[in-house]
Amino acid sequence: MAKQDTTEILDEILARVKAIDPVNTRKWFDDLHITAFDHGLMQIGCPEQSCAEFLQDHCLTTFTQAAQNITGHLVSVQFMDMGDQPAAGITAIAEKTGRFRLHPDYTFNSFVVGPCNRLAHASCIAISQSPGMIYNPLFLYGNVGLGKTHLLHAVCHDACKQNPDISIQFLSCEEFINGFISAIEKGNVQEFQNLYRTVDVLIIDDVQFLREREQSQEEFFHTFNALYNNRRQIVLTSDSAPQDLAKLEDRLISRFKWGLVARLDAPSYETRIAIIKKKAHLRGLELPDGVAELIAEHIKTNIRELEGALTIIYATAQTTNQSITLELARQALGVQEVTLSKNVTLSDIIRMVSDHFDVRITDLQSKKRSQSIALPRQICMYLARNLTRHSLEEIGGHLGGRDHSTVVHACSKIEHLYKSDTDFRDRIDKLSTHVMQSA
Ligand code: ADP
Ligand code: MG
């Protein structure tokens, strides 16, 4: 079949896949190409091995259906890695990283660096360039959804690129424990030990699960020593700092602190916006102005939820056949429903702000212009705009007989402060929560 034809067929397939399965669509789908199409077998070449595996795991059915609909024939689809090997079998990287498949989204490139994760990111880059030489072990910790597992995948991607012959074992702590238990049952503990004690890099995710597993701790202790003494890289993650891992043996805790311990914190407002934009870009999505800001204002602690919000917005747009707008995003996230359903009134807001700033209600509703009154009054306007359905005129009318342009000005001033000043933002967030709770 002519190249022209296969390009057209693939374009049509991709358009259909994008419509059926927006959640799994990625920008790099544009780099796919049909390498062969013969006797009902369509082979699709991928830019990276992990991409072929991702497609095999998440998109095989959609691609197959789309290919059949478009060609009108029974087609089986195979995703090929860079060496033109099908992704289905155990591939070189899959072998190197144990049974673990690397996620193509989780690279250093797609990781947004901010004050919350700078050290963790820099140390992961350093160890992927010279494993075993700099920080050993590297211990990353932080709450759920802050990017620990993402960084581990990125280390594997990079280390494999730097040195294609490197041997890596990357597994969750539970897999380590279960593997050990099954090795005992099957009587092949020696084999288990050889597997983990001889690699160049051992990565174990979520080591907090070693708590209360005495025998596994003992095994892990010896694995750790063997690797450490041979200057092999060890990377661990956990939900808490080594010293806070209660019920873990002291000798393990002290070893965790031998190298570098790096904490991941919740991202700031700016970092959240950058992450949302990066994720949207990865999926080939255009976000209109204000949508990333809307998501970042409402989801503050867990990055996985930021992505979830993006998915909901995207899926809502697809299913209702609309393009993404700020209004659609608001509806999709239920932002308006959540806040407005509480029936917040202007008087609630004025009362709360008066308490919070210790100014009189009558002053807020007067024409006085002193700074100590003007700022709380502007905050009232901002909150009323966000939490009630009152018009600009009504809001202005209640707050000293101002016209609508004064309210617009107040809202944009407070919004600017909200975005640029963390303390101020916290204060406003608390106030909004209070108002909603008391309504
Ligand atoms: P953890 O292992 O800490 O629970 P994950 O690594 O699973 O968290 O991250 C959850 C989601 O958030 C993933 O989709 C990941 O890509 C994303 N994520 C976390 N931090 C960042 C970041 N700094 N930049 C981009 N995406 C991030
Ligand atoms: Mg994780």
PDB file of C-alpha atoms in Angstrom, residues 228 230 269 283 305 311 334 384 426:
ATOM      1  CA  TYR A 228      25.512  -0.615  49.044  1.00  0.00           C
ATOM      2  CA  ASN A 230      29.122  -2.872  45.796  1.00  0.00           C
ATOM      3  CA  TYR A 269      -0.426  27.893  43.011  1.00  0.00           C
ATOM      4  CA  ARG A 283      -2.582  15.308  25.694  1.00  0.00           C
ATOM      5  CA  GLU A 305      -6.534  15.213  41.437  1.00  0.00           C
ATOM      6  CA  THR A 311      -9.881  14.625  32.524  1.00  0.00           C
ATOM      7  CA  GLY A 334     -19.193  21.444  39.800  1.00  0.00           C
ATOM      8  CA  ALA A 384     -19.808  37.993  46.774  1.00  0.00           C
ATOM      9  CA  ASP A 426      -4.528  31.380  52.496  1.00  0.00           C
TER      10      ASP A 426
END
